[in-house]
Amino acid sequence: MARLSDRFGDYGIIGLAVTELTPADSVLRLMLMSCRVASRGVGGVLLNHLVREALAEGRRPVAHFVPTDVNRNMLVTLRFAGYRPVATEDGHMVLAVPQDRPVPEHPGHTRVITGAE
């Protein structure tokens, strides 16, 4: 779950990501983001966190994407997070971050707090 607070206030819980962990992959199965904060780049921060976690654990970050007119912004966000098309299955795209990609640095202007902290 993701929550957002900034200099304008606390927005509360604004997103959710569900991943399936396999021995080789970290598969993004679901990502929801509140439209009222999507333009603030929160989706990219959440994706970069998931990519960092997967690569640090030796897993390949993977996402299955069903292209529609409504979710085009999500495809752009995935691409900016380093996901690249690797296959097409049953009308959807399979995207993955190459495992040899350097682990993205945490942006200095954000703070990610995990449930473990």
Coordinates of N, CA, C and O in Angstrom, one line a residue:
M1 N 0.8 -1.2 0.0 CA 0.0 0.0 0.0 C 0.9 1.2 0.0 O 2.0 1.2 0.6
A2 N 0.4 2.3 -0.6 CA 1.2 3.5 -0.7 C 0.3 4.6 -0.1 O -0.9 4.7 -0.4
R3 N 1.0 5.5 0.6 CA 0.3 6.7 1.1 C 1.2 7.9 0.8 O 2.4 7.7 0.5
L4 N 0.6 9.0 0.7 CA 1.3 10.2 0.3 C 1.0 11.3 1.3 O -0.1 11.6 1.6
S5 N 2.1 12.0 1.7 CA 2.0 13.3 2.3 C 3.1 14.2 1.8 O 4.2 13.7 1.4
D6 N 2.8 15.4 1.6 CA 3.7 16.4 1.1 C 3.5 17.7 1.8 O 2.7 17.8 2.8
R7 N 4.1 18.7 1.3 CA 4.0 20.0 1.9 C 2.5 20.6 1.9 O 2.2 21.5 2.6
F8 N 1.7 20.0 1.1 CA 0.3 20.4 1.0 C -0.6 19.7 1.9 O -1.8 20.0 2.1
G9 N -0.1 18.6 2.5 CA -1.0 17.8 3.5 C -0.8 16.3 3.3 O 0.0 15.8 2.5
D10 N -1.6 15.6 4.1 CA -1.6 14.1 4.0 C -2.8 13.6 3.2 O -3.9 13.9 3.5
Y11 N -2.4 12.9 2.1 CA -3.5 12.4 1.2 C -4.0 11.0 1.6 O -4.9 10.5 1.0
G12 N -3.3 10.4 2.6 CA -3.7 9.1 3.1 C -3.3 8.0 2.1 O -2.3 8.2 1.3
I13 N -4.0 6.9 2.1 CA -3.6 5.8 1.2 C -4.1 6.1 -0.2 O -5.2 6.4 -0.4
I14 N -3.1 6.1 -1.1 CA -3.4 6.5 -2.5 C -3.1 5.5 -3.5 O -3.3 5.7 -4.7
G15 N -2.5 4.3 -3.1 CA -2.2 3.3 -4.1 C -1.9 2.0 -3.5 O -1.8 1.8 -2.3
L16 N -1.9 1.0 -4.4 CA -1.7 -0.4 -4.0 C -0.9 -1.1 -5.1 O -1.2 -0.9 -6.3
A17 N 0.1 -1.9 -4.7 CA 0.8 -2.8 -5.7 C 0.8 -4.2 -5.1 O 1.0 -4.4 -3.9
V18 N 0.4 -5.2 -6.0 CA 0.5 -6.6 -5.6 C 1.4 -7.3 -6.5 O 1.3 -7.2 -7.7
T19 N 2.4 -7.9 -5.9 CA 3.4 -8.7 -6.7 C 3.4 -10.1 -6.3 O 3.1 -10.5 -5.2
E20 N 3.7 -11.0 -7.3 CA 3.8 -12.4 -7.1 C 5.3 -12.7 -7.2 O 6.0 -12.4 -8.2
L21 N 5.9 -13.3 -6.1 CA 7.3 -13.6 -6.1 C 7.5 -15.1 -6.5 O 6.9 -16.0 -5.8
T22 N 8.3 -15.3 -7.5 CA 8.7 -16.6 -7.9 C 10.2 -16.7 -7.6 O 10.8 -15.7 -7.3
P23 N 10.8 -17.8 -7.8 CA 12.2 -17.9 -7.6 C 13.0 -17.0 -8.5 O 14.1 -16.4 -8.1
A24 N 12.5 -16.7 -9.7 CA 13.3 -15.9 -10.7 C 12.7 -14.5 -10.9 O 13.5 -13.6 -11.3
D25 N 11.4 -14.3 -10.7 CA 10.8 -13.1 -11.0 C 10.0 -12.5 -9.9 O 9.6 -13.2 -8.9
S26 N 9.8 -11.2 -10.0 CA 8.9 -10.4 -9.1 C 7.8 -9.9 -10.1 O 8.1 -8.9 -10.8
V27 N 6.7 -10.5 -10.2 CA 5.7 -10.2 -11.2 C 4.6 -9.2 -10.6 O 3.9 -9.5 -9.7
L28 N 4.6 -8.0 -11.2 CA 3.6 -7.0 -10.8 C 2.2 -7.5 -11.4 O 2.0 -7.6 -12.6
R29 N 1.3 -7.9 -10.5 CA 0.0 -8.4 -10.9 C -1.1 -7.3 -10.9 O -2.1 -7.4 -11.6
L30 N -0.9 -6.3 -10.0 CA -1.9 -5.3 -9.9 C -1.3 -4.0 -9.4 O -0.5 -4.1 -8.4
M31 N -1.6 -2.9 -10.0 CA -1.2 -1.6 -9.4 C -2.3 -0.6 -9.6 O -2.8 -0.4 -10.7
L32 N -2.7 -0.1 -8.5 CA -3.8 0.9 -8.5 C -3.2 2.2 -7.9 O -2.5 2.2 -7.0
M33 N -3.7 3.3 -8.5 CA -3.2 4.6 -8.0 C -4.4 5.6 -8.1 O -5.1 5.6 -9.1
S34 N -4.5 6.4 -7.1 CA -5.6 7.4 -7.1 C -5.3 8.4 -8.2 O -4.2 8.9 -8.3
C35 N -6.3 8.7 -8.9 CA -6.2 9.7 -10.0 C -5.9 11.1 -9.5 O -5.3 11.9 -10.2
R36 N -6.2 11.4 -8.2 CA -6.0 12.7 -7.7 C -4.5 13.0 -7.4 O -4.1 14.2 -7.3
V37 N -3.7 11.9 -7.4 CA -2.3 12.1 -7.1 C -1.4 11.6 -8.2 O -0.2 11.7 -8.2
A38 N -2.0 10.9 -9.2 CA -1.2 10.3 -10.3 C -0.3 11.3 -11.0 O 0.9 10.9 -11.3
S39 N -0.7 12.5 -11.1 CA 0.1 13.5 -11.9 C 1.3 13.9 -11.0 O 2.2 14.6 -11.5
R40 N 1.4 13.5 -9.8 CA 2.5 13.9 -8.9 C 3.7 12.9 -9.0 O 4.7 13.1 -8.3
G41 N 3.6 11.9 -9.9 CA 4.8 11.0 -10.1 C 4.8 9.9 -9.1 O 5.9 9.2 -9.0
V42 N 3.8 9.7 -8.3 CA 3.8 8.7 -7.2 C 3.9 7.3 -7.8 O 4.6 6.4 -7.3
G43 N 3.3 7.0 -9.0 CA 3.4 5.7 -9.6 C 4.8 5.4 -10.0 O 5.3 4.2 -9.7
G44 N 5.6 6.3 -10.5 CA 7.0 6.1 -10.8 C 7.8 5.8 -9.5 O 8.7 4.9 -9.6
V45 N 7.5 6.5 -8.5 CA 8.3 6.2 -7.2 C 8.0 4.8 -6.7 O 8.9 4.1 -6.3
L46 N 6.7 4.4 -6.7 CA 6.3 3.1 -6.3 C 7.0 2.0 -7.2 O 7.5 1.0 -6.7
L47 N 6.9 2.2 -8.5 CA 7.5 1.3 -9.4 C 9.1 1.2 -9.2 O 9.6 0.1 -9.2
N48 N 9.7 2.3 -9.0 CA 11.2 2.3 -8.8 C 11.5 1.5 -7.5 O 12.5 0.8 -7.4
H49 N 10.6 1.7 -6.5 CA 10.8 0.9 -5.2 C 10.7 -0.6 -5.5 O 11.5 -1.4 -5.0
L50 N 9.7 -1.0 -6.2 CA 9.5 -2.4 -6.6 C 10.7 -2.9 -7.4 O 11.1 -4.1 -7.1
V51 N 11.1 -2.2 -8.3 CA 12.3 -2.6 -9.1 C 13.5 -2.8 -8.3 O 14.2 -3.8 -8.3
R52 N 13.8 -1.8 -7.4 CA 14.9 -1.9 -6.5 C 14.9 -3.1 -5.6 O 15.8 -3.9 -5.4
E53 N 13.7 -3.4 -5.0 CA 13.5 -4.5 -4.2 C 13.7 -5.8 -4.9 O 14.4 -6.7 -4.5
A54 N 13.2 -6.0 -6.1 CA 13.3 -7.2 -6.9 C 14.8 -7.4 -7.3 O 15.3 -8.5 -7.1
L55 N 15.4 -6.4 -7.8 CA 16.8 -6.6 -8.3 C 17.7 -6.9 -7.1 O 18.6 -7.7 -7.2
A56 N 17.5 -6.3 -5.9 CA 18.3 -6.5 -4.8 C 18.1 -8.0 -4.3 O 19.0 -8.5 -3.7
E57 N 17.0 -8.6 -4.6 CA 16.7 -10.0 -4.2 C 17.1 -11.0 -5.3 O 16.8 -12.2 -5.2
G58 N 17.6 -10.5 -6.4 CA 18.0 -11.3 -7.5 C 16.9 -11.8 -8.4 O 17.0 -12.7 -9.1
R59 N 15.8 -11.0 -8.3 CA 14.6 -11.4 -9.2 C 14.5 -10.4 -10.3 O 14.9 -9.2 -10.2
R60 N 13.9 -10.8 -11.4 CA 13.7 -10.0 -12.6 C 12.3 -9.3 -12.4 O 11.3 -10.0 -12.2
P61 N 12.2 -8.0 -12.4 CA 10.9 -7.3 -12.3 C 10.2 -7.5 -13.6 O 10.7 -7.3 -14.7
V62 N 8.9 -8.0 -13.5 CA 8.1 -8.3 -14.7 C 6.7 -7.7 -14.5 O 6.2 -7.6 -13.3
A63 N 6.1 -7.2 -15.6 CA 4.7 -6.7 -15.5 C 4.0 -7.2 -16.7 O 4.5 -7.3 -17.8
H64 N 2.7 -7.6 -16.5 CA 1.8 -8.0 -17.6 C 0.9 -6.8 -17.8 O 0.3 -6.3 -16.9
F65 N 0.8 -6.3 -19.0 CA 0.1 -5.1 -19.3 C -0.9 -5.3 -20.4 O -0.6 -5.8 -21.5
V66 N -2.2 -5.0 -20.2 CA -3.2 -5.1 -21.2 C -3.5 -3.7 -21.7 O -4.0 -2.8 -21.0
P67 N -3.0 -3.4 -22.9 CA -3.2 -2.0 -23.4 C -4.6 -1.6 -23.7 O -5.4 -2.4 -24.4
T68 N -5.0 -0.5 -23.2 CA -6.3 0.1 -23.5 C -6.1 1.6 -23.6 O -5.0 2.2 -23.3
D69 N -7.0 2.4 -24.1 CA -6.9 3.8 -24.2 C -6.8 4.5 -22.9 O -6.2 5.5 -22.7
V70 N -7.5 3.9 -21.9 CA -7.5 4.4 -20.5 C -6.2 4.3 -19.8 O -5.8 5.2 -19.0
N71 N -5.5 3.2 -20.0 CA -4.3 3.0 -19.2 C -3.0 3.3 -19.9 O -1.9 2.8 -19.5
R72 N -3.0 4.1 -20.9 CA -1.8 4.4 -21.7 C -0.8 5.1 -20.8 O 0.4 4.8 -20.9
N73 N -1.2 5.9 -19.9 CA -0.2 6.6 -19.0 C 0.5 5.5 -18.1 O 1.7 5.8 -17.8
M74 N -0.1 4.4 -17.8 CA 0.6 3.4 -17.0 C 1.7 2.8 -17.9 O 2.8 2.5 -17.3
L75 N 1.5 2.6 -19.1 CA 2.6 2.0 -20.0 C 3.8 3.0 -20.0 O 4.9 2.6 -19.9
V76 N 3.5 4.3 -20.1 CA 4.6 5.3 -20.1 C 5.3 5.2 -18.8 O 6.5 5.2 -18.7
T77 N 4.6 5.1 -17.7 CA 5.2 5.0 -16.4 C 6.1 3.8 -16.2 O 7.2 3.8 -15.7
L78 N 5.6 2.6 -16.7 CA 6.4 1.4 -16.7 C 7.6 1.6 -17.5 O 8.7 1.2 -17.1
R79 N 7.5 2.2 -18.7 CA 8.7 2.4 -19.5 C 9.7 3.3 -18.9 O 10.9 3.0 -18.9
F80 N 9.3 4.3 -18.2 CA 10.2 5.2 -17.5 C 10.9 4.5 -16.3 O 12.0 4.9 -15.9
A81 N 10.2 3.5 -15.8 CA 10.8 2.8 -14.6 C 11.7 1.7 -15.1 O 12.3 1.0 -14.3
G82 N 11.9 1.6 -16.4 CA 12.9 0.6 -17.0 C 12.3 -0.7 -17.5 O 13.1 -1.5 -18.0
Y83 N 11.0 -0.8 -17.5 CA 10.4 -2.0 -18.1 C 10.4 -1.9 -19.6 O 10.2 -0.9 -20.2
R84 N 10.8 -3.0 -20.3 CA 10.9 -3.1 -21.7 C 10.0 -4.3 -22.2 O 10.0 -5.4 -21.5
P85 N 9.4 -4.2 -23.3 CA 8.6 -5.3 -23.9 C 9.5 -6.5 -24.1 O 10.6 -6.4 -24.7
V86 N 9.1 -7.7 -23.7 CA 9.8 -8.9 -23.9 C 9.0 -10.0 -24.6 O 9.5 -10.9 -25.2
A87 N 7.7 -9.8 -24.6 CA 6.8 -10.8 -25.2 C 5.4 -10.3 -25.3 O 5.0 -9.3 -24.7
T88 N 4.6 -11.0 -26.1 CA 3.1 -10.7 -26.2 C 2.4 -12.0 -25.9 O 2.8 -13.1 -26.5
E89 N 1.5 -12.0 -25.0 CA 0.7 -13.2 -24.6 C -0.8 -12.9 -24.5 O -1.1 -12.0 -23.8
D90 N -1.6 -13.6 -25.3 CA -3.0 -13.5 -25.2 C -3.5 -12.0 -25.2 O -4.4 -11.6 -24.4
G91 N -3.0 -11.2 -26.1 CA -3.4 -9.8 -26.2 C -2.8 -8.8 -25.2 O -3.2 -7.7 -25.2
H92 N -1.9 -9.3 -24.4 CA -1.3 -8.4 -23.5 C 0.2 -8.4 -23.6 O 0.8 -9.4 -24.1
M93 N 0.9 -7.3 -23.2 CA 2.3 -7.2 -23.3 C 3.0 -7.7 -22.0 O 2.4 -7.5 -20.9
V94 N 4.1 -8.4 -22.2 CA 4.9 -8.8 -21.0 C 6.1 -7.9 -21.1 O 6.8 -7.8 -22.1
L95 N 6.3 -7.1 -20.0 CA 7.4 -6.2 -19.9 C 8.3 -6.6 -18.7 O 7.8 -7.2 -17.8
A96 N 9.6 -6.4 -18.9 CA 10.6 -6.8 -17.8 C 11.7 -5.8 -17.8 O 12.0 -5.2 -18.8
V97 N 12.3 -5.7 -16.6 CA 13.5 -4.9 -16.4 C 14.7 -5.8 -16.5 O 14.7 -6.8 -15.8
P98 N 15.6 -5.5 -17.4 CA 16.8 -6.4 -17.5 C 17.5 -6.5 -16.1 O 17.7 -5.6 -15.4
Q99 N 17.9 -7.8 -15.8 CA 18.5 -8.0 -14.5 C 19.9 -7.4 -14.4 O 20.4 -7.2 -13.3
D100 N 20.5 -7.1 -15.6 CA 21.8 -6.5 -15.5 C 21.8 -5.0 -15.4 O 22.8 -4.4 -15.3
R101 N 20.6 -4.5 -15.3 CA 20.4 -3.0 -15.2 C 20.9 -2.7 -13.8 O 20.5 -3.3 -12.8
P102 N 21.6 -1.6 -13.6 CA 21.9 -1.1 -12.3 C 20.7 -0.8 -11.4 O 19.7 -0.4 -12.0
V103 N 20.8 -1.1 -10.2 CA 19.6 -0.9 -9.3 C 19.4 0.7 -9.2 O 20.4 1.4 -9.0
P104 N 18.2 1.1 -9.6 CA 18.0 2.6 -9.6 C 18.2 3.2 -8.2 O 17.8 2.6 -7.2
E105 N 18.8 4.3 -8.2 CA 18.9 5.0 -6.9 C 17.6 5.6 -6.4 O 16.7 5.9 -7.2
H106 N 17.5 5.7 -5.1 CA 16.3 6.2 -4.5 C 16.4 7.8 -4.7 O 17.4 8.4 -4.3
P107 N 15.4 8.4 -5.3 CA 15.4 9.8 -5.5 C 15.5 10.6 -4.2 O 14.8 10.2 -3.2
G108 N 16.4 11.6 -4.1 CA 16.6 12.3 -2.8 C 15.4 13.1 -2.3 O 15.3 13.3 -1.2
H109 N 14.4 13.4 -3.2 CA 13.3 14.2 -2.8 C 12.1 13.4 -2.2 O 11.1 13.9 -1.9
T110 N 12.3 12.1 -2.2 CA 11.2 11.2 -1.7 C 11.7 10.3 -0.6 O 12.9 10.1 -0.5
R111 N 10.8 9.8 0.2 CA 11.2 8.9 1.3 C 10.2 7.7 1.2 O 9.0 7.9 1.3
V112 N 10.7 6.5 1.0 CA 9.9 5.3 0.9 C 10.0 4.6 2.3 O 11.1 4.3 2.7
I113 N 8.9 4.4 2.9 CA 8.9 3.7 4.2 C 8.2 2.4 4.0 O 7.0 2.4 3.5
T114 N 8.9 1.3 4.2 CA 8.3 0.0 4.1 C 7.6 -0.5 5.4 O 7.9 0.1 6.4
G115 N 6.8 -1.5 5.3 CA 6.2 -2.1 6.5 C 7.2 -2.6 7.5 O 6.9 -2.7 8.7
A116 N 8.4 -2.9 7.0 CA 9.5 -3.4 7.9 C 10.1 -2.3 8.8 O 10.8 -2.5 9.7
E117 N 9.8 -1.0 8.4 CA 10.5 0.1 9.1 C 9.6 0.7 10.2 O 8.4 0.6 10.2

